[in-house]
Amino acid sequence: MSRNNKITLFVMVIIGAAILAYSMKDIKLSVLIHDFFTLDPWWLLVAFLCICAYLLIEGFVTKVLVSNRVENFTFKDAIRVPLVEQLFNGITPFSSGGQPGQLIVMLQTGIDGGRASSVLLMKFVVYQAMIVVNFFISLVIGFHFVASKLHFLALFVLFGFLIHFFVIVGLLMIMYWPRFTKKVTKILFHPVKWFVKDEKYYAMRVTLYEKIDNLYEESIRIGRQPKLLLKVVVLTFFQLSFYYLIPYFIMLSLGYYNANIFMVTSLHIMIVMIISLFPIPGGSGGAEFSFESLFHSFISSNSKLVLAMILWRLLTYYFGMAAGAFALLIKPDKVDDSDKPA
C-alpha cells in the first residue's frame, strides 16, 4: 500500500473516531459500556459470521469465474480479491479504488489483464444487478416507511437506484460494444500524447486496443455460459443477503427480539443505496446519519442506537479494511495463464 493510501486510511480512522465522539455527545460513556457488556454475544457472533460469509462467497465467485479458464488459481488468491477491494473501496471517494485494487491483485498472480478485467466487470455487473433486484424488493416492503418518516432520504434512495442502474448499462456497453469502448479510450488516452513520443504513444494505444478486444472476447465467452452465470447470480444473491442481515442480528444482540426481519433488512438495503451517493470514502458521516435516522424508530434507547451504529460500522466498514490491509501482506501464488490471447 502506498504512502498516500496509508495516510488516507489513517485519516478515515480519525474521521470515524470524530463521528463516534459526536454521536456520543449526549450519552454517558458508562451507559454505553453497560449496554455493550449486557448484549447477547451469540447474536453478535452471528452478525460477524454474516460479514465473513459475505467476503468468503465473493472470493468463491471470483474463483469460479477465473478457474473456468485459468488452472491452479487458488482460493487463497481468490479471497485476496474481495478483501483488497474492501480496503480500497473504504479509502477512495465513491468506492472508486475497489476495481483497480482487485485488478492489481489478479495481475500479481499472473492472470492476463484483459481476462482479469472481464472477470471483474462481469462480477461487478452481476453484483450491481443483484443490488437493484434487492432494492426493488425493499421498495415494496419499506419505502412507504422511509417516505412517511423521512422525505429527504426517500429522494436519496431513488437517486442512488438511478446511479446503480446507469452503472450497469455503462459497464455492459464497455463489455459488449468494443467500438464504443475504443472511442472512449481514444478520447481519454489522448492527453498522454502530450507527454510521450508519438511512437510510444501509438504503441501504448495499440496495446490498449488489444486488451479491449481481449475483454470483449472474454465477456462473450462468459456470456455464452448460462450455467456459470446462473451460479454466479445465485451466489451473489446469497452474498448480499448475508450482508443485508447484519443490522437485524445486531438488534437481536441488543435485546430487540421483536424486530421485523423484513423491514430491518429492507431499510439496510436503502442505507447502502444512500451511502453510494456520498463522495467521502466509506460514506463517512452519511452512513452513520442514515443508520440513526432510519433505525431510531426501532431502537428506543439512544445509547443502544449509537452502540448498534458503532457495531454496524465496525463489521461492515472497518473490519473489511483491516482484513484488506492484511491481505496485501500475503504473497500471491503464480498461475500459468499461458493461453493468453494475442
Coordinates of C-alpha atoms in Angstrom, one line a residue:
M1 CA 0.0 0.0 0.0
S2 CA 1.4 3.4 -1.0
R3 CA 2.2 6.2 1.5
N4 CA -0.8 8.2 0.3
N5 CA -3.1 5.3 0.8
K6 CA -1.8 4.8 4.3
I7 CA -2.4 8.5 5.1
T8 CA -5.9 8.2 3.7
L9 CA -6.6 5.1 5.8
F10 CA -5.3 6.9 8.9
V11 CA -7.5 10.0 8.1
M12 CA -10.6 7.8 7.7
V13 CA -10.0 6.2 11.1
I14 CA -9.7 9.7 12.6
I15 CA -12.9 10.9 10.9
G16 CA -14.7 7.8 12.2
A17 CA -13.5 8.5 15.7
A18 CA -14.7 12.1 15.4
I19 CA -18.1 11.0 14.2
L20 CA -18.3 8.5 17.0
A21 CA -17.4 11.2 19.5
Y22 CA -20.1 13.5 18.1
S23 CA -22.7 10.7 18.2
M24 CA -21.9 10.2 21.9
K25 CA -22.1 13.8 22.9
D26 CA -25.4 13.3 24.8
I27 CA -24.7 9.8 26.0
K28 CA -22.8 8.8 29.1
L29 CA -19.8 6.6 28.4
S30 CA -20.7 4.4 31.4
V31 CA -24.2 3.7 29.9
L32 CA -22.7 2.8 26.6
I33 CA -20.2 0.4 28.3
H34 CA -23.0 -1.1 30.3
D35 CA -25.1 -1.7 27.1
F36 CA -22.1 -3.3 25.5
F37 CA -21.5 -5.8 28.3
T38 CA -25.1 -6.7 28.5
L39 CA -25.6 -7.6 24.8
D40 CA -26.0 -11.2 23.7
P41 CA -22.6 -12.2 22.3
W42 CA -24.0 -15.1 20.3
W43 CA -26.2 -12.9 18.1
L44 CA -23.3 -10.6 17.7
L45 CA -21.2 -13.6 16.6
V46 CA -23.9 -14.4 14.0
A47 CA -23.6 -10.8 12.7
F48 CA -19.8 -11.3 12.5
L49 CA -20.2 -14.6 10.7
C50 CA -22.5 -12.8 8.2
I51 CA -19.8 -10.4 7.1
C52 CA -17.3 -13.3 6.9
A53 CA -19.8 -15.2 4.7
Y54 CA -20.2 -12.1 2.5
L55 CA -16.5 -11.9 1.9
L56 CA -16.0 -15.7 1.5
I57 CA -18.8 -16.0 -1.0
E58 CA -17.3 -13.2 -3.1
G59 CA -14.0 -15.0 -3.0
F60 CA -15.7 -18.2 -4.2
V61 CA -17.4 -16.2 -7.0
T62 CA -14.0 -14.9 -8.1
K63 CA -12.5 -18.4 -8.1
V64 CA -15.5 -19.8 -10.1
L65 CA -15.1 -17.2 -12.8
V66 CA -11.3 -17.4 -13.0
S67 CA -10.9 -21.2 -12.7
N68 CA -13.3 -21.6 -15.6
R69 CA -10.4 -20.5 -17.8
V70 CA -7.2 -20.4 -15.7
E71 CA -5.9 -23.5 -14.0
N72 CA -4.3 -23.6 -10.5
F73 CA -5.9 -20.4 -9.3
T74 CA -6.1 -21.0 -5.6
F75 CA -8.8 -19.9 -3.1
K76 CA -6.1 -18.0 -1.2
D77 CA -5.6 -15.7 -4.2
A78 CA -9.4 -15.6 -4.8
I79 CA -10.2 -14.4 -1.3
R80 CA -7.5 -11.7 -1.5
V81 CA -9.5 -10.1 -4.3
P82 CA -12.6 -9.1 -2.2
L83 CA -10.5 -8.3 0.8
V84 CA -8.3 -5.8 -1.1
E85 CA -11.5 -4.5 -2.7
Q86 CA -12.9 -3.7 0.8
L87 CA -9.7 -1.8 1.7
F88 CA -9.6 0.4 -1.5
N89 CA -13.4 0.9 -1.5
G90 CA -13.1 2.2 2.0
I91 CA -10.3 4.8 1.3
T92 CA -11.4 6.2 -2.0
P93 CA -14.3 8.5 -2.9
F94 CA -17.4 6.7 -4.3
S95 CA -15.5 3.4 -3.7
S96 CA -13.7 4.1 -6.9
G97 CA -10.5 2.3 -5.9
G98 CA -12.0 -1.1 -5.4
Q99 CA -11.9 -2.3 -9.1
P100 CA -8.3 -1.1 -9.7
G101 CA -7.3 -2.7 -6.5
Q102 CA -8.8 -6.1 -7.5
L103 CA -7.2 -5.9 -10.9
I104 CA -3.7 -5.3 -9.4
V105 CA -4.2 -8.3 -7.1
M106 CA -5.2 -10.5 -10.0
L107 CA -2.3 -9.3 -12.2
Q108 CA 0.1 -10.2 -9.3
T109 CA -1.0 -13.8 -9.8
G110 CA -0.1 -13.8 -13.5
I111 CA -3.6 -13.5 -15.0
D112 CA -3.8 -11.7 -18.3
G113 CA -5.1 -8.1 -17.9
G114 CA -7.9 -8.4 -20.4
R115 CA -9.1 -11.7 -18.8
A116 CA -8.9 -10.3 -15.3
S117 CA -10.8 -7.1 -16.4
S118 CA -13.5 -9.2 -18.0
V119 CA -13.9 -11.4 -14.8
L120 CA -14.1 -8.3 -12.6
L121 CA -16.5 -6.4 -14.8
M122 CA -18.8 -9.5 -15.1
K123 CA -18.7 -9.9 -11.3
F124 CA -19.4 -6.3 -10.8
V125 CA -22.3 -6.2 -13.3
V126 CA -23.9 -9.2 -11.6
Y127 CA -23.3 -7.6 -8.2
Q128 CA -24.9 -4.3 -9.2
A129 CA -27.8 -6.2 -10.8
M130 CA -28.5 -8.1 -7.6
I131 CA -28.4 -4.8 -5.7
V132 CA -31.0 -3.4 -8.0
V133 CA -33.2 -6.6 -7.6
N134 CA -32.9 -6.4 -3.8
F135 CA -33.7 -2.7 -4.0
F136 CA -37.0 -3.4 -5.8
I137 CA -37.9 -5.9 -3.0
S138 CA -37.0 -3.4 -0.4
L139 CA -39.2 -0.7 -2.1
V140 CA -42.2 -3.0 -1.8
I141 CA -41.5 -3.6 1.9
G142 CA -40.0 -0.5 3.4
F143 CA -40.2 2.5 1.1
H144 CA -43.5 3.7 2.5
F145 CA -41.9 3.8 5.9
V146 CA -39.0 6.0 4.7
A147 CA -41.2 8.2 2.6
S148 CA -43.6 8.8 5.6
K149 CA -40.8 9.4 8.2
L150 CA -38.0 11.0 6.2
H151 CA -39.0 12.5 2.9
F152 CA -35.5 13.8 2.0
L153 CA -33.9 10.3 2.5
A154 CA -36.5 8.9 0.1
L155 CA -35.1 11.1 -2.6
F156 CA -31.6 9.9 -1.9
V157 CA -32.7 6.3 -2.1
L158 CA -34.3 6.8 -5.6
F159 CA -31.3 8.8 -6.8
G160 CA -29.0 6.0 -5.6
F161 CA -31.0 3.5 -7.5
L162 CA -30.7 5.5 -10.7
I163 CA -26.9 5.7 -10.3
H164 CA -26.6 1.9 -9.9
F165 CA -28.9 1.3 -12.9
F166 CA -26.8 3.6 -15.2
V167 CA -23.6 2.0 -13.9
I168 CA -24.9 -1.4 -15.1
V169 CA -25.8 0.0 -18.5
G170 CA -22.4 1.6 -18.9
L171 CA -20.5 -1.5 -17.9
L172 CA -22.5 -3.7 -20.3
M173 CA -21.7 -1.2 -23.1
I174 CA -18.0 -1.4 -22.3
M175 CA -18.0 -5.2 -22.2
Y176 CA -20.1 -5.9 -25.3
W177 CA -19.6 -2.8 -27.5
P178 CA -15.8 -2.7 -28.3
R179 CA -16.1 0.1 -30.9
F180 CA -17.7 2.4 -28.2
T181 CA -15.1 1.4 -25.7
K182 CA -12.2 2.1 -28.1
K183 CA -13.7 5.6 -28.9
V184 CA -13.9 6.4 -25.3
T185 CA -10.4 5.1 -24.7
K186 CA -9.1 7.2 -27.6
I187 CA -10.6 10.4 -26.1
L188 CA -9.4 9.7 -22.5
F189 CA -6.0 8.5 -23.6
H190 CA -5.2 11.4 -25.9
P191 CA -3.6 13.7 -23.2
V192 CA -0.9 11.1 -22.9
K193 CA 0.3 12.1 -26.3
W194 CA 1.4 15.5 -24.8
F195 CA 4.0 13.8 -22.6
V196 CA 5.4 10.9 -24.6
K197 CA 6.8 10.5 -28.1
D198 CA 4.5 9.6 -30.9
E199 CA 5.9 6.1 -31.4
K200 CA 5.5 5.2 -27.8
Y201 CA 2.0 6.7 -27.7
Y202 CA 0.7 4.7 -30.6
A203 CA 2.4 1.5 -29.3
M204 CA 0.6 2.0 -26.0
R205 CA -2.7 2.7 -27.7
V206 CA -2.4 -0.5 -29.8
T207 CA -1.7 -2.5 -26.6
L208 CA -4.8 -0.9 -25.0
Y209 CA -6.9 -1.8 -28.1
E210 CA -5.7 -5.4 -27.9
K211 CA -6.7 -5.6 -24.2
I212 CA -10.2 -4.2 -25.2
D213 CA -10.5 -6.9 -27.8
N214 CA -9.5 -9.5 -25.2
L215 CA -12.0 -8.0 -22.8
Y216 CA -14.8 -8.3 -25.4
E217 CA -13.8 -11.9 -26.3
E218 CA -13.7 -13.0 -22.7
S219 CA -17.1 -11.3 -22.0
I220 CA -18.7 -13.1 -24.9
R221 CA -17.2 -16.4 -23.7
I222 CA -18.6 -15.9 -20.2
G223 CA -21.9 -14.7 -21.5
R224 CA -22.4 -17.9 -23.5
Q225 CA -22.2 -20.0 -20.4
P226 CA -25.7 -19.6 -18.8
K227 CA -25.0 -22.3 -16.1
L228 CA -21.9 -20.4 -15.0
L229 CA -23.7 -17.1 -14.9
L230 CA -26.7 -18.6 -13.0
K231 CA -24.3 -20.0 -10.5
V232 CA -22.7 -16.5 -10.0
V233 CA -26.1 -14.8 -9.8
V234 CA -27.3 -17.2 -7.1
L235 CA -24.1 -16.9 -5.1
T236 CA -24.1 -13.1 -5.3
F237 CA -27.8 -13.0 -4.2
F238 CA -26.9 -15.0 -1.1
Q239 CA -23.7 -13.0 -0.6
L240 CA -25.8 -9.8 -0.4
S241 CA -28.4 -11.4 1.8
F242 CA -25.8 -12.2 4.5
Y243 CA -24.6 -8.5 4.3
Y244 CA -28.1 -7.0 4.5
L245 CA -29.0 -9.2 7.5
I246 CA -26.2 -7.8 9.7
P247 CA -28.2 -5.0 11.4
Y248 CA -31.0 -7.4 12.2
F249 CA -28.7 -9.7 14.2
I250 CA -27.1 -6.7 15.9
M251 CA -30.6 -5.6 17.0
L252 CA -31.2 -9.2 18.4
S253 CA -27.9 -8.9 20.3
L254 CA -29.2 -5.7 21.9
G255 CA -32.4 -7.4 23.0
Y256 CA -34.8 -6.2 20.3
Y257 CA -36.3 -9.7 19.7
N258 CA -39.5 -8.3 18.1
A259 CA -37.6 -6.6 15.3
N260 CA -39.2 -7.3 11.9
I261 CA -36.5 -9.1 9.8
F262 CA -38.0 -8.0 6.5
M263 CA -38.4 -4.3 7.4
V264 CA -34.9 -4.1 9.1
T265 CA -33.3 -5.8 6.1
S266 CA -35.2 -3.5 3.6
L267 CA -34.0 -0.4 5.5
H268 CA -30.4 -1.6 5.4
I269 CA -30.7 -2.1 1.6
M270 CA -31.8 1.5 1.3
I271 CA -28.9 2.7 3.5
V272 CA -26.5 1.0 1.1
M273 CA -28.1 3.0 -1.7
I274 CA -27.8 6.2 0.2
I275 CA -24.1 5.6 1.1
S276 CA -23.2 5.3 -2.5
L277 CA -24.1 9.0 -3.1
F278 CA -21.6 10.4 -0.5
P279 CA -18.2 11.3 -2.0
I280 CA -16.4 10.9 1.2
P281 CA -14.6 7.4 1.4
G282 CA -16.8 4.9 3.1
G283 CA -19.7 7.3 3.0
S284 CA -18.5 8.5 6.4
G285 CA -20.9 10.8 8.1
G286 CA -23.8 9.9 5.7
A287 CA -23.7 6.3 6.6
E288 CA -23.9 7.0 10.4
F289 CA -26.6 9.6 9.9
S290 CA -28.7 7.4 7.7
F291 CA -28.4 4.5 10.1
E292 CA -29.5 6.5 13.1
S293 CA -32.3 8.3 11.1
L294 CA -33.8 5.0 9.9
F295 CA -33.4 2.8 12.9
H296 CA -34.3 5.3 15.7
S297 CA -38.0 4.1 15.3
F298 CA -36.9 0.6 16.1
I299 CA -34.3 1.2 18.8
S300 CA -35.8 3.3 21.6
S301 CA -32.7 3.7 23.7
N302 CA -30.3 6.4 22.4
S303 CA -27.3 4.6 23.9
K304 CA -28.3 1.3 22.2
L305 CA -28.9 3.1 18.9
V306 CA -25.4 4.5 19.0
L307 CA -23.9 1.2 20.0
A308 CA -25.8 -0.5 17.2
M309 CA -24.4 2.0 14.7
I310 CA -20.8 1.5 16.1
L311 CA -21.1 -2.3 15.8
W312 CA -22.6 -2.0 12.3
R313 CA -19.7 0.3 11.1
L314 CA -17.1 -1.9 12.7
L315 CA -18.4 -5.0 10.9
T316 CA -19.4 -3.6 7.5
Y317 CA -16.6 -1.0 7.1
Y318 CA -13.6 -1.2 9.4
F319 CA -13.3 -5.0 9.5
G320 CA -13.2 -5.2 5.7
M321 CA -10.4 -2.5 5.6
A322 CA -8.4 -4.2 8.3
A323 CA -8.7 -7.6 6.5
G324 CA -7.8 -6.0 3.2
A325 CA -4.6 -4.4 4.7
F326 CA -3.7 -7.9 6.0
A327 CA -4.4 -9.5 2.6
L328 CA -1.9 -7.1 0.9
L329 CA 0.8 -8.7 3.0
I330 CA 0.0 -12.2 1.7
K331 CA 2.3 -13.3 -1.1
P332 CA 0.2 -14.5 -4.2
D333 CA 0.6 -17.8 -5.9
K334 CA 1.6 -17.6 -9.5
V335 CA -0.6 -19.2 -12.2
D336 CA 0.3 -20.2 -15.7
D337 CA -2.0 -18.1 -17.9
S338 CA -0.1 -19.3 -21.0
D339 CA -3.3 -19.5 -23.0
K340 CA -3.3 -15.7 -23.3
P341 CA -4.9 -14.3 -26.4
A342 CA -2.6 -12.4 -28.7

